[in-house]
Tab-separated table of C-alpha atoms in Angstrom:
chain	number	residue	atom	x	y	z
A	1	UNK	CA	-73.514	-83.212	10.974
A	2	UNK	CA	-76.009	-80.284	10.808
A	3	UNK	CA	-79.800	-82.188	9.578
A	4	UNK	CA	-82.752	-79.869	8.028
A	5	UNK	CA	-84.039	-80.793	11.226
A	6	UNK	CA	-81.445	-79.191	13.522
A	7	UNK	CA	-81.973	-76.226	11.238
A	8	UNK	CA	-85.529	-75.786	11.650
A	9	UNK	CA	-85.131	-75.614	15.472
A	10	UNK	CA	-82.460	-73.020	15.754
A	11	UNK	CA	-84.544	-70.860	13.484
A	12	UNK	CA	-87.473	-71.772	15.914
A	13	UNK	CA	-85.841	-71.066	19.014
A	14	UNK	CA	-84.978	-67.740	17.670
A	15	UNK	CA	-88.968	-67.209	17.356
A	16	UNK	CA	-89.179	-68.240	20.724
A	17	UNK	CA	-87.045	-65.772	21.766
A	18	UNK	CA	-88.627	-63.115	20.279
A	19	UNK	CA	-91.850	-64.222	22.092
A	20	UNK	CA	-90.215	-63.771	25.266
A	21	UNK	CA	-89.133	-60.208	25.092
A	22	UNK	CA	-92.563	-60.087	24.065
A	23	UNK	CA	-93.855	-61.716	26.978
A	24	UNK	CA	-91.751	-58.879	28.809
A	25	UNK	CA	-92.865	-56.044	27.213
A	26	UNK	CA	-96.242	-57.150	28.142
A	27	UNK	CA	-95.507	-57.659	31.485
A	28	UNK	CA	-93.841	-54.168	31.917
A	29	UNK	CA	-96.547	-52.560	30.827
A	30	UNK	CA	-98.370	-53.990	33.400
A	31	UNK	CA	-96.215	-53.390	36.401
A	32	UNK	CA	-93.503	-50.385	35.746
A	33	UNK	CA	-94.200	-48.609	32.978
A	34	UNK	CA	-94.469	-45.273	32.750
A	35	UNK	CA	-98.111	-44.160	33.008
A	36	UNK	CA	-96.696	-41.372	29.442
A	37	UNK	CA	-95.096	-44.078	28.223
A	38	UNK	CA	-98.289	-46.432	26.766
A	39	UNK	CA	-98.073	-45.168	22.460
A	40	UNK	CA	-94.915	-45.849	22.570
A	41	UNK	CA	-95.417	-49.044	24.192
A	42	UNK	CA	-98.269	-49.577	21.483
A	43	UNK	CA	-95.660	-49.232	18.577
A	44	UNK	CA	-93.189	-51.504	20.047
A	45	UNK	CA	-95.300	-54.831	20.777
A	46	UNK	CA	-96.916	-53.983	17.195
A	47	UNK	CA	-93.508	-53.556	15.595
A	48	UNK	CA	-92.485	-57.044	17.287
A	49	UNK	CA	-95.850	-58.761	16.725
A	50	UNK	CA	-95.232	-57.883	13.113
A	51	UNK	CA	-91.856	-59.537	13.406
A	52	UNK	CA	-93.159	-62.722	15.114
A	53	UNK	CA	-95.781	-63.242	12.613
A	54	UNK	CA	-93.609	-62.527	9.568
A	55	UNK	CA	-90.884	-65.126	11.058
A	56	UNK	CA	-93.973	-67.694	12.182
A	57	UNK	CA	-95.490	-67.759	8.221
A	58	UNK	CA	-93.240	-66.258	5.732
A	59	UNK	CA	-90.832	-68.288	3.650
A	60	UNK	CA	-88.123	-68.741	5.106
A	61	UNK	CA	-89.687	-71.100	7.825
A	62	UNK	CA	-91.712	-72.630	5.223
A	63	UNK	CA	-88.863	-73.517	3.097
A	64	UNK	CA	-87.377	-75.114	6.193
A	65	UNK	CA	-90.215	-76.911	6.931
A	66	UNK	CA	-90.758	-78.231	3.487
A	67	UNK	CA	-87.066	-80.332	3.300
A	68	UNK	CA	-87.682	-81.794	6.487
A	69	UNK	CA	-88.821	-85.174	6.291
A	70	UNK	CA	-91.518	-85.696	8.845
A	71	UNK	CA	-91.354	-89.546	7.953
A	72	UNK	CA	-87.937	-89.434	9.289
A	73	UNK	CA	-88.955	-88.178	12.862
A	74	UNK	CA	-90.116	-89.458	16.135
A	75	UNK	CA	-90.731	-88.905	19.587
A	76	UNK	CA	-90.329	-85.311	20.706
A	77	UNK	CA	-88.743	-84.521	16.905
A	78	UNK	CA	-92.006	-85.262	15.656
A	79	UNK	CA	-93.764	-83.645	18.081
A	80	UNK	CA	-92.025	-80.382	17.435
A	81	UNK	CA	-92.462	-80.778	13.940
A	82	UNK	CA	-95.928	-80.870	14.022
A	83	UNK	CA	-96.341	-78.201	16.463
A	84	UNK	CA	-94.396	-75.790	13.960
A	85	UNK	CA	-96.657	-76.291	11.001
A	86	UNK	CA	-99.643	-76.456	12.461
A	87	UNK	CA	-98.855	-72.764	13.998
A	88	UNK	CA	-97.078	-72.491	10.324
A	89	UNK	CA	-100.201	-72.676	8.391
A	90	UNK	CA	-102.284	-71.077	11.063
A	91	UNK	CA	-100.380	-68.140	10.966
A	92	UNK	CA	-100.315	-67.943	6.735
A	93	UNK	CA	-103.714	-67.285	6.644
A	94	UNK	CA	-103.665	-64.673	8.867
A	95	UNK	CA	-102.261	-61.316	7.159
A	96	UNK	CA	-99.651	-59.368	8.556
A	97	UNK	CA	-101.386	-56.240	8.361
A	98	UNK	CA	-104.356	-58.252	10.611
A	99	UNK	CA	-101.320	-59.827	13.064
A	100	UNK	CA	-100.637	-55.822	13.806
A	101	UNK	CA	-103.554	-53.965	13.336
A	102	UNK	CA	-104.834	-56.646	16.649
A	103	UNK	CA	-101.203	-56.316	18.779
A	104	UNK	CA	-102.457	-52.089	18.040
A	105	UNK	CA	-105.529	-51.987	19.068
A	106	UNK	CA	-105.217	-54.140	22.091
A	107	UNK	CA	-102.378	-52.084	23.774
A	108	UNK	CA	-104.896	-49.140	23.524
A	109	UNK	CA	-107.948	-50.959	24.180
A	110	UNK	CA	-106.147	-52.187	27.148
A	111	UNK	CA	-104.933	-48.632	28.438
A	112	UNK	CA	-109.438	-47.903	27.576
A	113	UNK	CA	-110.648	-50.453	29.703
A	114	UNK	CA	-108.507	-49.324	32.650
A	115	UNK	CA	-109.782	-45.844	32.771
A	116	UNK	CA	-113.107	-46.683	32.093
A	117	UNK	CA	-113.044	-49.561	35.390
A	118	UNK	CA	-111.707	-46.788	37.318
A	119	UNK	CA	-114.324	-44.516	36.186
A	120	UNK	CA	-117.324	-46.876	36.253
A	121	UNK	CA	-118.077	-45.636	32.958
A	122	UNK	CA	-118.171	-48.489	29.907
A	123	UNK	CA	-118.972	-45.418	26.703
A	124	UNK	CA	-114.903	-45.423	27.566
A	125	UNK	CA	-113.915	-48.607	26.445
A	126	UNK	CA	-117.235	-49.768	24.256
A	127	UNK	CA	-115.503	-47.649	21.079
A	128	UNK	CA	-112.645	-49.789	21.349
A	129	UNK	CA	-113.761	-52.757	22.011
A	130	UNK	CA	-115.892	-52.514	18.011
A	131	UNK	CA	-112.755	-52.806	16.677
A	132	UNK	CA	-111.466	-55.741	18.814
A	133	UNK	CA	-114.321	-57.672	17.932
A	134	UNK	CA	-114.218	-56.785	14.392
A	135	UNK	CA	-110.310	-57.972	14.220
A	136	UNK	CA	-111.772	-61.090	16.562
A	137	UNK	CA	-113.728	-61.799	13.792
A	138	UNK	CA	-111.859	-61.483	10.573
A	139	UNK	CA	-109.144	-63.052	12.457
A	140	UNK	CA	-111.576	-65.930	12.586
A	141	UNK	CA	-113.140	-66.052	9.211
A	142	UNK	CA	-109.475	-66.381	7.871
A	143	UNK	CA	-108.672	-69.101	10.034
A	144	UNK	CA	-112.757	-71.471	10.245
A	145	UNK	CA	-112.560	-74.044	8.556
A	146	UNK	CA	-115.751	-74.530	6.288
A	147	UNK	CA	-118.804	-75.260	8.406
A	148	UNK	CA	-116.812	-74.537	11.549
A	149	UNK	CA	-117.548	-72.107	14.035
A	150	UNK	CA	-116.093	-68.953	13.834
A	151	UNK	CA	-115.887	-69.045	17.589
A	152	UNK	CA	-114.246	-72.123	17.561
A	153	UNK	CA	-111.312	-70.992	15.095
A	154	UNK	CA	-110.339	-68.672	17.894
A	155	UNK	CA	-110.488	-71.625	21.209
A	156	UNK	CA	-108.119	-73.493	18.873
A	157	UNK	CA	-105.176	-70.572	20.388
A	158	UNK	CA	-106.046	-71.392	23.976
A	159	UNK	CA	-107.647	-75.206	23.525
A	160	UNK	CA	-105.956	-76.834	20.821
A	161	UNK	CA	-108.282	-79.665	19.633
A	162	UNK	CA	-111.100	-77.897	21.483
A	163	UNK	CA	-114.524	-77.435	20.169
A	164	UNK	CA	-117.187	-75.246	21.696
A	165	UNK	CA	-120.125	-77.726	20.706
A	166	UNK	CA	-118.027	-80.345	23.439
A	167	UNK	CA	-117.590	-77.407	25.470
A	168	UNK	CA	-121.217	-76.001	25.508
A	169	UNK	CA	-122.369	-79.751	26.151
A	170	UNK	CA	-120.336	-79.871	28.737
A	171	UNK	CA	-121.493	-76.916	30.591
A	172	UNK	CA	-125.272	-77.823	30.004
A	173	UNK	CA	-124.467	-81.045	31.725
A	174	UNK	CA	-122.664	-79.543	35.031
A	175	UNK	CA	-125.171	-76.054	35.163
A	176	UNK	CA	-128.034	-78.069	37.009
A	177	UNK	CA	-125.541	-79.536	39.381
A	178	UNK	CA	-124.091	-76.044	40.163
A	179	UNK	CA	-127.366	-74.002	40.135
A	180	UNK	CA	-128.952	-76.713	42.684
A	181	UNK	CA	-125.799	-77.317	45.203
A	182	UNK	CA	-125.468	-73.390	45.362
A	183	UNK	CA	-129.053	-73.079	46.540
A	184	UNK	CA	-128.923	-75.597	49.007
A	185	UNK	CA	-125.674	-74.385	50.317
A	186	UNK	CA	-126.915	-70.965	50.676
A	187	UNK	CA	-130.160	-71.797	52.123
A	188	UNK	CA	-128.093	-73.147	54.935
A	189	UNK	CA	-125.046	-71.523	54.834
A	190	UNK	CA	-123.891	-68.642	57.217
A	191	UNK	CA	-121.096	-66.880	55.633
A	192	UNK	CA	-118.094	-66.297	57.686
A	193	UNK	CA	-114.736	-63.977	56.772
A	194	UNK	CA	-112.088	-62.347	58.470
A	195	UNK	CA	-111.992	-58.973	59.801
A	196	UNK	CA	-109.424	-56.864	61.318
A	197	UNK	CA	-106.186	-54.134	59.420
A	198	UNK	CA	-103.431	-56.580	57.691
A	199	UNK	CA	-101.071	-54.199	56.592
A	200	UNK	CA	-99.097	-54.804	53.775
A	201	UNK	CA	-96.015	-54.546	53.870
A	202	UNK	CA	-96.700	-58.037	56.248
A	203	UNK	CA	-99.349	-59.486	53.780
A	204	UNK	CA	-96.076	-59.362	51.278
A	205	UNK	CA	-94.198	-61.242	53.213
A	206	UNK	CA	-96.559	-63.987	54.313
A	207	UNK	CA	-97.243	-64.537	49.904
A	208	UNK	CA	-93.886	-64.534	49.190
A	209	UNK	CA	-93.541	-67.601	52.138
A	210	UNK	CA	-96.467	-68.541	50.906
A	211	UNK	CA	-95.129	-69.112	47.240
A	212	UNK	CA	-92.045	-70.941	48.405
A	213	UNK	CA	-94.252	-73.009	49.995
A	214	UNK	CA	-95.973	-73.901	46.876
A	215	UNK	CA	-92.448	-74.536	45.245
A	216	UNK	CA	-92.269	-71.191	43.074
A	217	UNK	CA	-88.447	-71.058	42.662
A	218	UNK	CA	-87.681	-66.702	43.310
A	219	UNK	CA	-84.063	-67.185	41.641
A	220	UNK	CA	-86.304	-67.724	38.994
A	221	UNK	CA	-89.140	-65.312	38.721
A	222	UNK	CA	-90.974	-62.735	40.896
A	223	UNK	CA	-93.954	-61.236	42.362
A	224	UNK	CA	-94.889	-57.754	41.701
A	225	UNK	CA	-97.822	-55.860	41.681
A	226	UNK	CA	-100.978	-55.665	39.408
A	227	UNK	CA	-104.450	-54.634	39.137
A	228	UNK	CA	-105.540	-58.102	37.708
A	229	UNK	CA	-102.878	-60.821	39.068
A	230	UNK	CA	-101.143	-63.348	35.981
A	231	UNK	CA	-98.093	-65.112	36.089
A	232	UNK	CA	-95.549	-64.462	32.367
A	233	UNK	CA	-92.717	-66.316	31.283
A	234	UNK	CA	-91.000	-69.393	30.658
A	235	UNK	CA	-88.700	-71.441	31.080
A	236	UNK	CA	-85.825	-69.907	33.720
A	237	UNK	CA	-88.062	-66.221	33.624
A	238	UNK	CA	-91.222	-66.643	34.912
A	239	UNK	CA	-93.185	-63.600	37.036
A	240	UNK	CA	-96.384	-63.467	38.603
A	241	UNK	CA	-98.639	-60.530	40.161
A	242	UNK	CA	-100.859	-60.458	42.766
A	243	UNK	CA	-102.879	-57.331	44.448
A	244	UNK	CA	-103.041	-56.228	48.562
A	245	UNK	CA	-106.471	-55.200	50.651
A	246	UNK	CA	-105.293	-54.486	53.853
A	247	UNK	CA	-109.171	-55.225	54.788
A	248	UNK	CA	-109.032	-59.189	53.060
A	249	UNK	CA	-105.732	-60.909	53.107
A	250	UNK	CA	-107.273	-64.052	51.535
A	251	UNK	CA	-107.582	-61.993	48.304
A	252	UNK	CA	-104.178	-61.450	47.655
A	253	UNK	CA	-102.855	-65.429	49.240
A	254	UNK	CA	-105.261	-67.032	47.128
A	255	UNK	CA	-104.574	-65.180	44.068
A	256	UNK	CA	-101.298	-65.398	44.446
A	257	UNK	CA	-101.265	-69.338	45.445
A	258	UNK	CA	-102.943	-69.507	41.584
A	259	UNK	CA	-100.695	-67.482	40.207
A	260	UNK	CA	-97.822	-69.909	41.220
A	261	UNK	CA	-99.651	-72.495	39.808
A	262	UNK	CA	-99.110	-71.450	36.552
A	263	UNK	CA	-95.935	-70.118	36.896
A	264	UNK	CA	-94.592	-73.495	38.522
A	265	UNK	CA	-95.678	-75.375	35.772
A	266	UNK	CA	-93.461	-73.288	33.649
A	267	UNK	CA	-90.724	-73.247	35.720
A	268	UNK	CA	-91.098	-77.147	36.055
A	269	UNK	CA	-91.205	-77.755	32.344
A	270	UNK	CA	-88.435	-80.300	31.575
A	271	UNK	CA	-84.771	-77.890	30.522
A	272	UNK	CA	-84.409	-79.818	27.197
A	273	UNK	CA	-87.018	-78.463	25.965
A	274	UNK	CA	-86.501	-74.803	27.250
A	275	UNK	CA	-87.126	-72.439	23.859
A	276	UNK	CA	-88.365	-75.064	21.641
A	277	UNK	CA	-92.035	-75.890	21.025
A	278	UNK	CA	-92.292	-78.126	23.781
A	279	UNK	CA	-90.941	-75.586	26.495
A	280	UNK	CA	-94.744	-74.021	27.422
A	281	UNK	CA	-98.244	-75.736	29.052
A	282	UNK	CA	-99.695	-78.133	26.459
A	283	UNK	CA	-103.364	-75.939	26.928
A	284	UNK	CA	-104.227	-73.163	28.502
A	285	UNK	CA	-107.114	-75.642	30.882
A	286	UNK	CA	-104.286	-78.111	31.828
A	287	UNK	CA	-102.774	-74.856	32.522
A	288	UNK	CA	-105.346	-73.645	34.588
A	289	UNK	CA	-106.262	-77.404	35.811
A	290	UNK	CA	-102.830	-76.384	37.676
A	291	UNK	CA	-103.494	-72.868	39.027
A	292	UNK	CA	-106.964	-74.483	39.792
A	293	UNK	CA	-105.454	-77.745	41.846
A	294	UNK	CA	-103.143	-75.685	44.038
A	295	UNK	CA	-105.774	-72.676	45.065
A	296	UNK	CA	-108.342	-74.580	45.490
A	297	UNK	CA	-107.953	-78.244	46.365
A	298	UNK	CA	-104.507	-78.146	47.779
A	299	UNK	CA	-104.977	-74.554	49.173
A	300	UNK	CA	-108.321	-74.330	50.256
A	301	UNK	CA	-108.096	-78.306	51.583
A	302	UNK	CA	-108.742	-78.802	55.481
A	303	UNK	CA	-104.969	-79.636	55.803
A	304	UNK	CA	-103.757	-76.335	54.915
A	305	UNK	CA	-106.068	-74.203	56.196
A	306	UNK	CA	-105.044	-75.678	59.804
A	307	UNK	CA	-101.324	-74.824	58.859
A	308	UNK	CA	-102.172	-71.596	57.208
A	309	UNK	CA	-104.153	-70.646	60.183
A	310	UNK	CA	-101.274	-70.767	62.205
A	311	UNK	CA	-99.018	-68.777	60.088
A	312	UNK	CA	-101.862	-66.045	59.903
A	313	UNK	CA	-102.246	-65.591	63.449
A	314	UNK	CA	-98.541	-65.707	63.688
A	315	UNK	CA	-98.717	-62.653	61.516
A	316	UNK	CA	-101.374	-60.722	62.105
A	317	UNK	CA	-102.629	-61.753	65.351
A	318	UNK	CA	-106.585	-61.308	65.439
A	319	UNK	CA	-107.851	-62.669	62.766
A	320	UNK	CA	-111.894	-62.031	63.415
A	321	UNK	CA	-112.044	-65.651	63.719
A	322	UNK	CA	-112.050	-67.852	66.908
A	323	UNK	CA	-110.384	-71.344	65.484
A	324	UNK	CA	-108.878	-73.181	62.603
A	325	UNK	CA	-112.555	-74.345	61.544
A	326	UNK	CA	-113.995	-70.796	61.526
A	327	UNK	CA	-110.947	-70.108	59.336
A	328	UNK	CA	-111.759	-73.593	56.796
A	329	UNK	CA	-115.157	-71.740	56.564
A	330	UNK	CA	-114.020	-68.271	55.845
A	331	UNK	CA	-111.649	-69.746	53.267
A	332	UNK	CA	-114.485	-71.574	51.665
A	333	UNK	CA	-117.476	-68.873	52.020
A	334	UNK	CA	-120.036	-69.222	49.896
A	335	UNK	CA	-122.317	-65.926	49.000
A	336	UNK	CA	-123.278	-63.796	47.023
A	337	UNK	CA	-121.099	-61.809	44.545
A	338	UNK	CA	-120.466	-60.439	41.362
A	339	UNK	CA	-116.246	-60.278	40.838
A	340	UNK	CA	-115.577	-64.076	38.787
A	341	UNK	CA	-111.997	-63.862	40.798
A	342	UNK	CA	-113.203	-63.539	44.191
A	343	UNK	CA	-115.978	-66.486	43.188
A	344	UNK	CA	-116.028	-70.041	45.718
A	345	UNK	CA	-115.546	-72.964	43.653
A	346	UNK	CA	-119.228	-73.728	43.759
A	347	UNK	CA	-119.835	-70.486	41.948
A	348	UNK	CA	-116.891	-69.904	39.742
A	349	UNK	CA	-117.843	-71.932	36.858
A	350	UNK	CA	-121.378	-69.886	36.777
A	351	UNK	CA	-119.239	-66.952	35.900
A	352	UNK	CA	-117.329	-68.523	33.217
A	353	UNK	CA	-120.496	-69.810	31.359
A	354	UNK	CA	-122.179	-66.447	31.245
A	355	UNK	CA	-119.009	-64.906	29.599
A	356	UNK	CA	-118.288	-67.996	27.690
A	357	UNK	CA	-122.036	-67.550	26.175
A	358	UNK	CA	-122.180	-63.708	25.767
A	359	UNK	CA	-118.374	-63.761	23.603
A	360	UNK	CA	-119.611	-66.979	21.300
A	361	UNK	CA	-122.593	-64.243	20.568
A	362	UNK	CA	-120.150	-61.141	20.144
A	363	UNK	CA	-118.470	-63.328	17.764
A	364	UNK	CA	-121.016	-64.922	15.903
A	365	UNK	CA	-122.696	-61.704	15.817
A	366	UNK	CA	-125.767	-62.690	17.467
A	367	UNK	CA	-125.015	-59.532	20.429
A	368	UNK	CA	-123.935	-56.639	19.339
A	369	UNK	CA	-120.850	-54.812	21.673
A	370	UNK	CA	-123.249	-51.774	22.338
A	371	UNK	CA	-126.108	-54.373	23.980
A	372	UNK	CA	-123.523	-56.299	26.147
A	373	UNK	CA	-123.225	-54.402	29.150
A	374	UNK	CA	-127.797	-54.790	29.257
A	375	UNK	CA	-126.772	-58.875	27.866
A	376	UNK	CA	-124.546	-58.941	30.910
A	377	UNK	CA	-126.871	-57.796	33.383
A	378	UNK	CA	-129.334	-59.947	32.025
A	379	UNK	CA	-127.992	-63.094	31.950
A	380	UNK	CA	-126.159	-62.268	35.353
A	381	UNK	CA	-129.648	-61.643	37.030
A	382	UNK	CA	-131.273	-65.096	35.443
A	383	UNK	CA	-127.910	-67.122	36.952
A	384	UNK	CA	-127.481	-65.819	40.560
A	385	UNK	CA	-130.747	-63.889	40.775
A	386	UNK	CA	-130.170	-60.006	41.844
A	387	UNK	CA	-128.718	-57.353	39.591
A	388	UNK	CA	-125.167	-55.594	39.222
A	389	UNK	CA	-125.307	-52.320	40.687
A	390	UNK	CA	-122.019	-50.436	38.606
A	391	UNK	CA	-119.795	-51.395	35.613
A	392	UNK	CA	-116.760	-52.379	37.345
A	393	UNK	CA	-118.810	-55.072	39.292
A	394	UNK	CA	-120.073	-56.094	35.917
A	395	UNK	CA	-118.895	-56.647	32.151
A	396	UNK	CA	-115.246	-54.298	33.592
A	397	UNK	CA	-114.526	-56.199	35.584
A	398	UNK	CA	-112.001	-59.108	33.116
A	399	UNK	CA	-108.795	-57.786	31.229
A	400	UNK	CA	-109.477	-60.415	28.492
A	401	UNK	CA	-111.909	-58.489	26.049
A	402	UNK	CA	-109.287	-55.932	25.809
A	403	UNK	CA	-106.253	-58.206	24.812
A	404	UNK	CA	-108.616	-59.729	22.679
A	405	UNK	CA	-108.470	-62.818	24.234
A	406	UNK	CA	-111.471	-64.392	23.154
A	407	UNK	CA	-112.199	-68.386	23.228
A	408	UNK	CA	-109.795	-67.538	26.812
A	409	UNK	CA	-112.785	-67.755	29.053
A	410	UNK	CA	-113.605	-71.837	28.906
A	411	UNK	CA	-110.409	-73.293	29.714
A	412	UNK	CA	-111.349	-71.905	33.105
A	413	UNK	CA	-114.471	-73.971	33.889
A	414	UNK	CA	-112.219	-77.026	31.807
A	415	UNK	CA	-109.218	-76.398	33.674
A	416	UNK	CA	-111.698	-76.928	36.698
A	417	UNK	CA	-112.623	-80.434	35.560
A	418	UNK	CA	-109.176	-81.396	34.572
A	419	UNK	CA	-108.176	-80.449	38.267
A	420	UNK	CA	-110.811	-82.244	40.361
A	421	UNK	CA	-109.336	-85.465	37.891
A	422	UNK	CA	-105.984	-85.039	38.651
A	423	UNK	CA	-106.879	-84.722	41.964
A	424	UNK	CA	-108.496	-88.323	42.539
A	425	UNK	CA	-105.771	-89.727	40.289
A	426	UNK	CA	-103.062	-88.580	42.921
A	427	UNK	CA	-104.949	-89.515	45.894
A	428	UNK	CA	-105.099	-92.691	44.014
A	429	UNK	CA	-101.070	-93.011	44.485
A	430	UNK	CA	-100.420	-90.700	47.088
A	431	UNK	CA	-102.848	-90.939	49.507
A	432	UNK	CA	-101.081	-88.639	52.363
A	433	UNK	CA	-100.322	-86.370	49.757
A	434	UNK	CA	-103.361	-83.654	50.689
A	435	UNK	CA	-103.263	-84.499	54.432
A	436	UNK	CA	-99.227	-83.573	54.593
A	437	UNK	CA	-100.016	-79.861	53.759
A	438	UNK	CA	-101.142	-80.171	57.110
A	439	UNK	CA	-97.395	-79.776	57.757
A	440	UNK	CA	-96.892	-76.998	55.779
A	441	UNK	CA	-95.268	-79.795	53.083
A	442	UNK	CA	-96.794	-79.660	49.854
A	443	UNK	CA	-93.848	-82.019	48.286
A	444	UNK	CA	-95.770	-85.248	48.024
A	445	UNK	CA	-98.669	-83.029	46.111
A	446	UNK	CA	-95.884	-80.969	43.886
A	447	UNK	CA	-93.976	-84.105	42.943
A	448	UNK	CA	-96.986	-86.102	41.856
A	449	UNK	CA	-98.185	-83.288	39.561
A	450	UNK	CA	-94.499	-82.503	38.242
A	451	UNK	CA	-94.019	-85.741	37.415
A	452	UNK	CA	-97.769	-86.630	35.641
A	453	UNK	CA	-98.110	-83.294	34.161
A	454	UNK	CA	-95.992	-80.442	34.225
A	455	UNK	CA	-92.034	-82.065	33.328
A	456	UNK	CA	-94.071	-82.985	29.659
A	457	UNK	CA	-94.240	-79.663	28.499
A	458	UNK	CA	-96.453	-79.779	25.187
A	459	UNK	CA	-94.999	-82.987	24.472
A	460	UNK	CA	-98.574	-84.375	24.880
A	461	UNK	CA	-102.302	-82.770	23.680
A	462	UNK	CA	-104.409	-81.686	26.632
A	463	UNK	CA	-106.638	-84.649	26.367
A	464	UNK	CA	-103.321	-87.472	26.405
A	465	UNK	CA	-101.978	-85.681	29.445
A	466	UNK	CA	-105.315	-86.093	31.862
A	467	UNK	CA	-105.211	-90.243	30.392
A	468	UNK	CA	-101.529	-90.838	31.041
A	469	UNK	CA	-102.236	-89.286	34.683
A	470	UNK	CA	-105.821	-90.229	35.552
A	471	UNK	CA	-105.465	-93.797	33.231
A	472	UNK	CA	-108.880	-92.505	32.060
A	473	UNK	CA	-110.366	-89.433	29.703
A	474	UNK	CA	-111.447	-86.462	31.055
A	475	UNK	CA	-115.073	-86.205	33.008
A	476	UNK	CA	-116.610	-83.704	34.707
A	477	UNK	CA	-117.790	-86.232	37.627
A	478	UNK	CA	-114.902	-86.471	39.482
A	479	UNK	CA	-115.765	-81.870	40.065
A	480	UNK	CA	-119.002	-82.606	40.460
A	481	UNK	CA	-118.185	-85.909	43.292
A	482	UNK	CA	-115.462	-83.183	44.737
A	483	UNK	CA	-117.905	-80.238	45.169
A	484	UNK	CA	-120.660	-82.359	46.452
A	485	UNK	CA	-118.275	-84.073	49.221
A	486	UNK	CA	-117.358	-80.433	50.017
A	487	UNK	CA	-119.880	-78.532	50.718
A	488	UNK	CA	-122.164	-81.108	52.783
A	489	UNK	CA	-120.170	-80.439	55.204
A	490	UNK	CA	-120.038	-76.218	54.801
C-alpha cells in the first residue's frame, strides 16, 4: 500500500531526473554545442530552471510534504524527508523570476567570460559579472537569516551548515604555516620539470588508462575535452572533461585524476539511493576531498609516481628527467605561478583564500566589480610577492564567477583539509594502501574510500562523514603534518 512518503519520493525522483537533464545540457554547452547555439541554450536552461524551481518550491510539493509525518520516519527515509523539506523551504524564499534570471544570465556571462579570457580583456566580462553579482546578492538577501552574513546564505548551496566565521578562522590558522613553509621550500628548492614533445593522442591513451586504474567506469562515463576540466552527472552517467598540452602531459593527467576522484564518488554511491536526494555527494568539500585525495595524496605520492614514470617512459620515451626521483620532483615541483589549477599542494590553498576573501567582499558590497581586477592584483602581490602580468592569469582564469558559483571556492581548501584527515585514517586501517600504488594497484585505497565515504552519498552530513571515517572531528592539523613531512624532502 502506497504511503504519503512513497508519493513524496516518486515526485522527487522526477525532479532528480529533470535535474540530470539540466546537467547534460550544461555538459553539452561546455563540450560539443555549436558556437552559434548559445542564445538557444540560454533559453533552454532558463526554461528548465523555471520548471525545476517551480517543482522544488510549488504547492504540489508543499502538499506532499505536509501529509508526511516525519516522526514516523527513521534512518534513510527521515534523512530524505529532511533534505527535501530543507531544500523546499530554501527554494520558496527565492522568487521564480529571480531563479530564471540567474539561469539566463549565467549562460550569457559564461560566454562573455570565455571571450574575455581569450581576448585578455576584462572589460568584455565586467558588465555580465556585475549582473551576476547583483542577482547573487538579491538571492542572498532573500535567503539569509537575521544577523547572518549574506555570503553564508550562498555558501549553503555548496557546503550545507557551513559558516564563513568558522572557515575564516580555519584559514587564518592555516595561512601562517603555508606562508612560512612556502618560503622555506622556494629558498632551497630547484624546480624540476619535464621537457619534450608529448603528442595528444598518446596523452589521451595514457590518460584513459590512468582513469581506469583509479576506478573510473567508462561504461557509465566518458572523457571529453573542454577549456576548464570538470565532472558532471551522477548515478550511472558521470562524465568528465580534461585538456591537453603537448608540452605538459602532467596537466592533463592530474586534471583527469582530479575529476576521476569526483566522478568515482558519484559512481560509487549506493545504487539504492539513485534518483533520490541521497544519490549525490553530501557537500562540495567532501566531494573535493575525494578529488584531492586521488590527485594529491595518492597520485602525487612517491609509490604512484614510480609506477607512472615507467608508464610514461613507455608512452613517450625521453621525458626530460633521468630517473623516478627526478620525475617525483617534477610532479611535486614548487615554483612561482599564477594559475590556481596548476598550483602545487603547498601554494594551492593561498589561491583559494584570495578568492574567498574577494567574493565575500563582493557580496557584502565592500568591493565593487569594477575594482575587482585591481583588488585581485594587489592581494596576489601581497601573498605571492610578484605581479600578475595579464587578466587571463588573474581574475579571468576561473569559470566560477561567470557561473554564479559564489561560495564554492572555500570548499576546495576545506576539501584539502578533509582529504588529509581521511589519508591518516586510511593508513591506520590499511597501512599498505599507498605503498601498493607502486604496482599501479589502487584497489585498497579505493575500497577504503568507497566504504567509508563514497557509498553513503548524502546519507550523512559532511562533519558526520569525517567523524565516522576517522573517529574524530575534522582539523587542519593532519594537513599541516602531511605537507610538512612531504615537502621537507623536496
